[in-house]
Backbone as a printed PyTorch tensor [residue, N CA C, xyz], in Angstrom:
tensor([[[  1.0540,  -1.3530,   0.1220],
         [  0.1850,   0.0260,  -0.0990],
         [  1.0270,   1.3140,  -0.1780]],

        [[  0.5130,   2.5010,  -0.6660],
         [  1.7170,   3.2090,  -0.8360],
         [  1.1010,   4.6120,   0.5060]],

        [[  2.0350,   4.9720,   0.6410],
         [  2.1110,   6.0800,   1.6310],
         [  0.5430,   6.7270,   1.4820]],

        [[  0.2530,   7.2500,   2.5470],
         [ -0.6580,   8.0510,   2.4150],
         [ -2.1470,   7.7270,   2.2450]],

        [[ -2.2880,   6.5320,   1.9450],
         [ -3.3090,   5.7020,   1.8150],
         [ -4.3390,   4.7430,   2.5420]],

        [[ -5.1970,   4.5460,   2.8820],
         [ -6.0840,   3.6540,   4.4020],
         [ -6.2970,   2.4340,   3.1950]],

        [[ -6.4820,   1.3880,   4.5080],
         [ -7.0460,   0.1280,   4.3190],
         [ -8.0850,  -0.4670,   5.0400]],

        [[ -9.0910,  -0.6600,   4.8920],
         [-10.5290,  -0.9410,   5.7120],
         [-10.0830,  -2.4410,   5.9520]],

        [[ -9.9590,  -2.9480,   7.2490],
         [ -9.8550,  -4.6860,   7.5300],
         [-11.2670,  -5.2030,   8.5300]],

        [[-11.3590,  -6.6350,   8.1810],
         [-12.1390,  -6.7650,   9.0260],
         [-11.7990,  -7.5940,  10.0120]],

        [[-11.8970,  -7.3520,  11.2090],
         [-11.3110,  -8.3860,  12.4180],
         [-12.6420,  -9.0360,  12.9440]],

        [[-12.3990, -10.4190,  13.0570],
         [-14.2320, -11.5170,  14.0210],
         [-12.9170, -11.9800,  15.0120]],

        [[-13.7460, -11.7280,  15.9710],
         [-13.4930, -13.3920,  16.6950],
         [-14.2890, -14.3000,  16.5020]],

        [[-13.3320, -15.3990,  17.2000],
         [-14.4040, -16.8570,  16.9710],
         [-14.3240, -17.4260,  17.4540]],

        [[-15.1870, -18.1420,  18.2370],
         [-14.7640, -19.2320,  19.8080],
         [-15.0180, -20.8120,  19.5230]],

        [[-14.2790, -21.4120,  20.2120],
         [-14.4350, -22.8400,  19.6940],
         [-14.2990, -23.9030,  20.8860]],

        [[-13.8230, -24.8760,  20.3080],
         [-14.4700, -25.6750,  21.8020],
         [-13.0560, -25.4660,  22.6950]],

        [[-11.8740, -25.7940,  21.6900],
         [-10.4060, -25.5720,  22.4290],
         [-10.2390, -24.3840,  23.3620]],

        [[-10.6820, -23.4560,  22.6960],
         [-10.8520, -22.1440,  23.6700],
         [-11.6690, -21.7870,  24.9090]],

        [[-12.8090, -22.5310,  24.4940],
         [-13.6070, -22.7780,  25.8030],
         [-12.7950, -23.7220,  26.8050]],

        [[-12.1030, -24.7220,  26.9460],
         [-11.9030, -25.9400,  27.6010],
         [-10.3820, -24.8460,  27.8000]],

        [[-10.1290, -24.1470,  27.4000],
         [ -8.1940, -23.4110,  27.7430],
         [ -9.4230, -22.6570,  28.8040]],

        [[-10.6300, -21.8010,  29.0390],
         [-11.1820, -21.0120,  29.8620],
         [-11.9100, -22.1380,  30.7480]],

        [[-11.9690, -23.2000,  31.2280],
         [-12.7120, -24.0250,  31.6230],
         [-12.1780, -23.4730,  33.4070]],

        [[-12.0590, -22.9400,  33.8520],
         [-11.7870, -22.9380,  35.2980],
         [-12.7340, -21.7430,  35.7820]],

        [[-12.9440, -20.5030,  34.4710],
         [-13.8640, -19.4880,  34.8210],
         [-14.9940, -20.2900,  34.7710]],

        [[-15.5420, -20.6990,  34.0900],
         [-16.6910, -21.3610,  33.4130],
         [-17.0350, -22.1050,  34.9460]],

        [[-16.2090, -23.1120,  35.8360],
         [-16.6640, -23.1770,  37.0110],
         [-16.7230, -22.5910,  37.9230]],

        [[-16.4490, -21.2730,  38.0410],
         [-16.5940, -20.6600,  38.9710],
         [-17.8100, -19.5180,  38.5460]],

        [[-18.4100, -19.7170,  37.5650],
         [-19.7000, -18.9440,  37.2640],
         [-19.1160, -17.7510,  36.3820]],

        [[-18.2250, -17.4420,  36.4460],
         [-17.6220, -15.9160,  35.6440],
         [-18.3690, -16.1500,  33.7960]],

        [[-19.5630, -15.4960,  33.9450],
         [-20.2320, -15.6980,  32.7630],
         [-19.7200, -14.8040,  31.6160]],

        [[-18.9790, -13.7050,  31.7560],
         [-18.4230, -13.0160,  30.9690],
         [-17.2430, -12.7510,  31.5090]],

        [[-16.1110, -13.3690,  29.7440],
         [-15.1320, -13.5860,  30.1630],
         [-13.9390, -12.4180,  29.0450]],

        [[-12.9080, -12.2310,  29.4230],
         [-12.5620, -10.8140,  28.1650],
         [-11.5310, -11.4700,  28.5110]],

        [[-10.9350, -11.9650,  26.5660],
         [ -9.9890, -11.6240,  25.7390],
         [ -8.9160, -10.3800,  25.0950]],

        [[ -7.9580, -10.6910,  25.7170],
         [ -6.9870,  -9.6190,  25.0540],
         [ -5.9140, -10.2440,  24.3080]],

        [[ -5.7190,  -9.7000,  22.9500],
         [ -4.3500, -10.1110,  22.1380],
         [ -4.3190,  -8.9280,  21.3300]],

        [[ -3.1310,  -8.6840,  20.7550],
         [ -2.2660,  -7.6850,  20.7400],
         [ -2.3970,  -8.2700,  18.3940]],

        [[ -2.9970,  -7.3650,  17.6720],
         [ -2.8300,  -7.5950,  16.4560],
         [ -1.4090,  -6.6290,  15.8020]],

        [[ -0.6050,  -7.7590,  15.2800],
         [  0.6000,  -7.3370,  14.8720],
         [  0.5950,  -7.5010,  13.2940]],

        [[  1.0530,  -5.8790,  12.6920],
         [  0.5320,  -5.6740,  11.4840],
         [  2.7150,  -5.1450,  11.6500]],

        [[  2.9940,  -6.1750,  10.0860],
         [  4.3870,  -6.0800,   9.9130],
         [  4.5640,  -5.2900,   8.7850]],

        [[  5.2920,  -4.6370,   7.9080],
         [  6.0020,  -3.1850,   7.1060],
         [  6.8470,  -3.8550,   6.8770]],

        [[  6.7740,  -3.9600,   5.2640],
         [  7.9480,  -4.1430,   4.1920],
         [  9.3240,  -3.6360,   5.0860]],

        [[  9.1850,  -2.9080,   5.6340],
         [ 10.7510,  -2.5410,   6.2080],
         [ 10.8920,  -3.3590,   7.4950]],

        [[ 10.1970,  -3.9640,   7.6570],
         [ 10.2450,  -4.8880,   9.2550],
         [ 10.1260,  -4.4020,  10.2410]],

        [[  9.5750,  -2.9930,  10.4760],
         [  8.8730,  -2.8440,  11.4990],
         [  8.2090,  -3.1270,  11.5540]],

        [[  7.8400,  -3.5750,  12.9360],
         [  6.3370,  -3.5740,  13.6440],
         [  5.0970,  -2.9560,  14.1890]],

        [[  3.8920,  -3.0720,  14.1120],
         [  3.0380,  -2.0660,  15.2410],
         [  2.2800,  -3.2780,  15.7360]],

        [[  2.2540,  -2.4110,  16.9010],
         [  1.0890,  -3.4190,  17.4190],
         [ -0.6360,  -3.0970,  18.0470]],

        [[ -1.8590,  -3.6700,  17.5050],
         [ -2.6610,  -2.4870,  17.6320],
         [ -3.3150,  -3.5870,  19.4100]],

        [[ -3.7800,  -2.9960,  20.2530],
         [ -4.6190,  -3.8680,  21.5860],
         [ -5.8770,  -4.7190,  21.0890]],

        [[ -6.3890,  -5.5210,  20.7310],
         [ -7.8090,  -6.1230,  20.6460],
         [ -8.2720,  -6.8340,  21.6790]],

        [[ -9.6270,  -6.6660,  22.0050],
         [ -9.8150,  -7.1920,  23.4720],
         [-11.3310,  -7.7170,  22.8060]],

        [[-11.8740,  -8.3850,  23.4650],
         [-13.5010,  -9.3820,  23.1880],
         [-13.3980,  -9.5630,  24.6120]],

        [[-15.1800,  -9.6350,  24.6650],
         [-15.8360, -10.2150,  25.8100],
         [-16.9710, -11.2990,  25.5610]],

        [[-16.5990, -12.4120,  25.8510],
         [-18.0050, -13.9180,  25.9410],
         [-18.4230, -13.2490,  26.4240]],

        [[-19.5940, -13.3010,  26.4700],
         [-20.7650, -14.1540,  27.4630],
         [-21.4130, -15.3270,  27.4520]],

        [[-20.9450, -15.8170,  28.3720],
         [-22.0280, -17.2950,  28.6250],
         [-22.5490, -17.7850,  28.8230]],

        [[-23.8600, -18.9440,  28.3330],
         [-25.0700, -18.8210,  28.8300],
         [-24.9780, -19.4530,  30.0480]],

        [[-25.7740, -19.7660,  31.3450],
         [-26.2430, -20.2250,  32.3350],
         [-27.7020, -20.9750,  32.2410]],

        [[-27.9500, -22.3000,  32.3180],
         [-29.1320, -22.3180,  32.4380],
         [-29.4630, -22.9950,  33.6780]],

        [[-31.1150, -22.8830,  33.6980],
         [-30.9680, -22.7890,  35.0590],
         [-32.9360, -22.9890,  35.4210]],

        [[-33.5150, -24.0650,  35.8340],
         [-34.9250, -24.6330,  35.7850],
         [-35.8820, -24.1950,  36.4680]],

        [[-37.0830, -23.2340,  36.1500],
         [-37.8150, -22.2690,  36.9800],
         [-38.3370, -23.2360,  38.0170]],

        [[-38.1230, -24.4760,  38.5370],
         [-38.1460, -25.1280,  39.8330],
         [-37.4710, -25.9860,  40.1130]],

        [[-37.2230, -26.3410,  41.4190],
         [-36.1830, -26.8940,  41.7410],
         [-36.5790, -28.9840,  41.7670]],

        [[-37.5320, -28.8010,  41.5780],
         [-38.7790, -30.1830,  41.8840],
         [-39.7490, -30.0430,  40.8320]],

        [[-40.2270, -31.3520,  40.7510],
         [-41.3880, -31.6100,  40.1930],
         [-42.1170, -32.3760,  40.7830]],

        [[-43.1080, -32.3550,  41.3750],
         [-44.1750, -32.9910,  41.8430],
         [-45.6040, -33.2640,  41.0290]],

        [[-45.8340, -34.7390,  40.9790],
         [-46.9710, -34.7980,  39.8260],
         [-47.6650, -35.7360,  40.7810]],

        [[-47.9250, -36.2260,  41.7090],
         [-48.8730, -36.3530,  42.8810],
         [-48.8790, -37.9780,  42.5660]],

        [[-49.9990, -38.5890,  42.8970],
         [-50.0160, -39.4970,  42.5500],
         [-50.5380, -40.0550,  41.2070]],

        [[-50.2500, -40.6660,  40.4830],
         [-50.0600, -41.1890,  39.0860],
         [-51.0030, -42.7200,  39.3600]],

        [[-52.0200, -42.7690,  38.6810],
         [-52.5080, -44.5050,  38.6840],
         [-52.3350, -45.0230,  36.8780]],

        [[-52.1860, -46.0720,  36.6420],
         [-51.4020, -46.6940,  35.5310],
         [-52.7200, -46.2000,  34.3210]],

        [[-51.9300, -45.8860,  32.8510],
         [-52.6530, -44.5800,  32.8240],
         [-52.9610, -43.7960,  32.6970]],

        [[-52.7370, -42.8420,  33.3220],
         [-52.9720, -41.9600,  33.7410],
         [-52.0300, -41.0260,  33.3330]],

        [[-52.2690, -39.9660,  32.3100],
         [-51.7490, -38.7280,  31.7690],
         [-51.6710, -37.5860,  32.7060]],

        [[-50.2750, -37.3980,  33.6320],
         [-50.5050, -35.9710,  33.8160],
         [-49.3890, -34.6390,  33.2620]],

        [[-49.6850, -33.9510,  33.4410],
         [-48.5870, -32.7590,  32.5890],
         [-48.4770, -31.5030,  33.0800]],

        [[-47.2290, -30.2700,  33.3920],
         [-46.7010, -30.2760,  33.7080],
         [-45.8230, -28.9670,  33.0860]],

        [[-45.5210, -27.7450,  33.3570],
         [-44.8810, -26.5270,  32.3900],
         [-43.2860, -26.6320,  33.6710]],

        [[-42.5580, -26.4720,  33.0220],
         [-41.4150, -25.8080,  33.2150],
         [-40.5700, -25.1410,  32.6840]],

        [[-39.8870, -24.6180,  33.0250],
         [-39.2170, -23.2970,  32.0740],
         [-37.4930, -23.5710,  32.4360]],

        [[-37.2120, -23.4460,  30.9450],
         [-35.1340, -23.6880,  31.1380],
         [-34.9760, -22.1060,  30.9670]],

        [[-34.5810, -21.6700,  32.1170],
         [-33.9640, -20.1570,  32.2360],
         [-32.3790, -19.8750,  31.5180]],

        [[-32.4790, -18.4680,  30.7900],
         [-31.2160, -18.4460,  30.0850],
         [-31.4770, -16.6010,  30.6850]],

        [[-30.5160, -16.8820,  32.2590],
         [-30.8580, -14.9100,  32.5730],
         [-29.2250, -14.1990,  31.9900]],

        [[-28.6140, -14.6920,  31.3860],
         [-27.3990, -14.2840,  31.3610],
         [-27.6970, -13.1910,  29.7970]],

        [[-26.2180, -12.5530,  29.7110],
         [-26.3740, -11.8520,  28.4800],
         [-26.0770, -12.5570,  26.9460]],

        [[-26.0970, -13.9160,  26.9740],
         [-25.9230, -14.9670,  25.9490],
         [-27.0870, -15.0900,  25.2090]],

        [[-26.7740, -14.5510,  24.1120],
         [-28.1850, -15.4860,  23.3080],
         [-28.2930, -16.2470,  22.3880]],

        [[-27.9890, -18.0620,  23.8040],
         [-28.0790, -19.2740,  23.5780],
         [-29.4050, -19.6570,  23.3920]],

        [[-29.6920, -20.9090,  22.6490],
         [-30.5660, -21.5480,  22.6600],
         [-30.2970, -23.0140,  22.7230]],

        [[-31.5300, -24.1080,  23.3190],
         [-31.2730, -25.1510,  22.9900],
         [-31.9810, -26.0220,  22.1500]],

        [[-31.7540, -27.2140,  21.8980],
         [-32.7900, -27.9570,  21.8360],
         [-33.2070, -28.9590,  22.0060]],

        [[-34.2770, -29.9610,  22.2370],
         [-34.6970, -31.0030,  22.7940],
         [-35.3310, -31.8080,  21.9150]],

        [[-34.1120, -33.5040,  21.6910],
         [-34.7740, -34.4330,  20.3890],
         [-35.5620, -35.7970,  20.9730]],

        [[-36.1210, -36.0780,  20.8640],
         [-36.9660, -36.7150,  22.1190],
         [-37.3840, -38.2000,  20.2270]],

        [[-36.6540, -39.4940,  21.0690],
         [-36.9920, -40.3710,  20.2250],
         [-36.1040, -41.1410,  19.3890]],

        [[-34.8810, -40.4910,  19.2470],
         [-33.7170, -41.0510,  18.3520],
         [-32.6770, -40.9590,  19.3580]],

        [[-31.5560, -42.0920,  18.8120],
         [-30.5940, -42.5200,  20.1380],
         [-29.1130, -42.6120,  19.0400]]])
């Protein structure tokens, strides 16, 4: 690139299982927002380098149920009882879950 010109660069942060496993100790402590810091290193033709600090915050989900127990009372053979419970995620993570029934 010639002097005096500018270039727009897109930088992305991508999580991986390896990255999450390396931070497992934070998850065990329920620190649901973790900070990652790393430098972007730009190397010029004249072999000089420039470091630009990058920072990313990762919000992790923590799921909990709306109740600690479910009591259907006395159920007779062939009788169906239903109740609703909710799976909640009160964190800043926009996570979701899926239940699959009947597959092994």
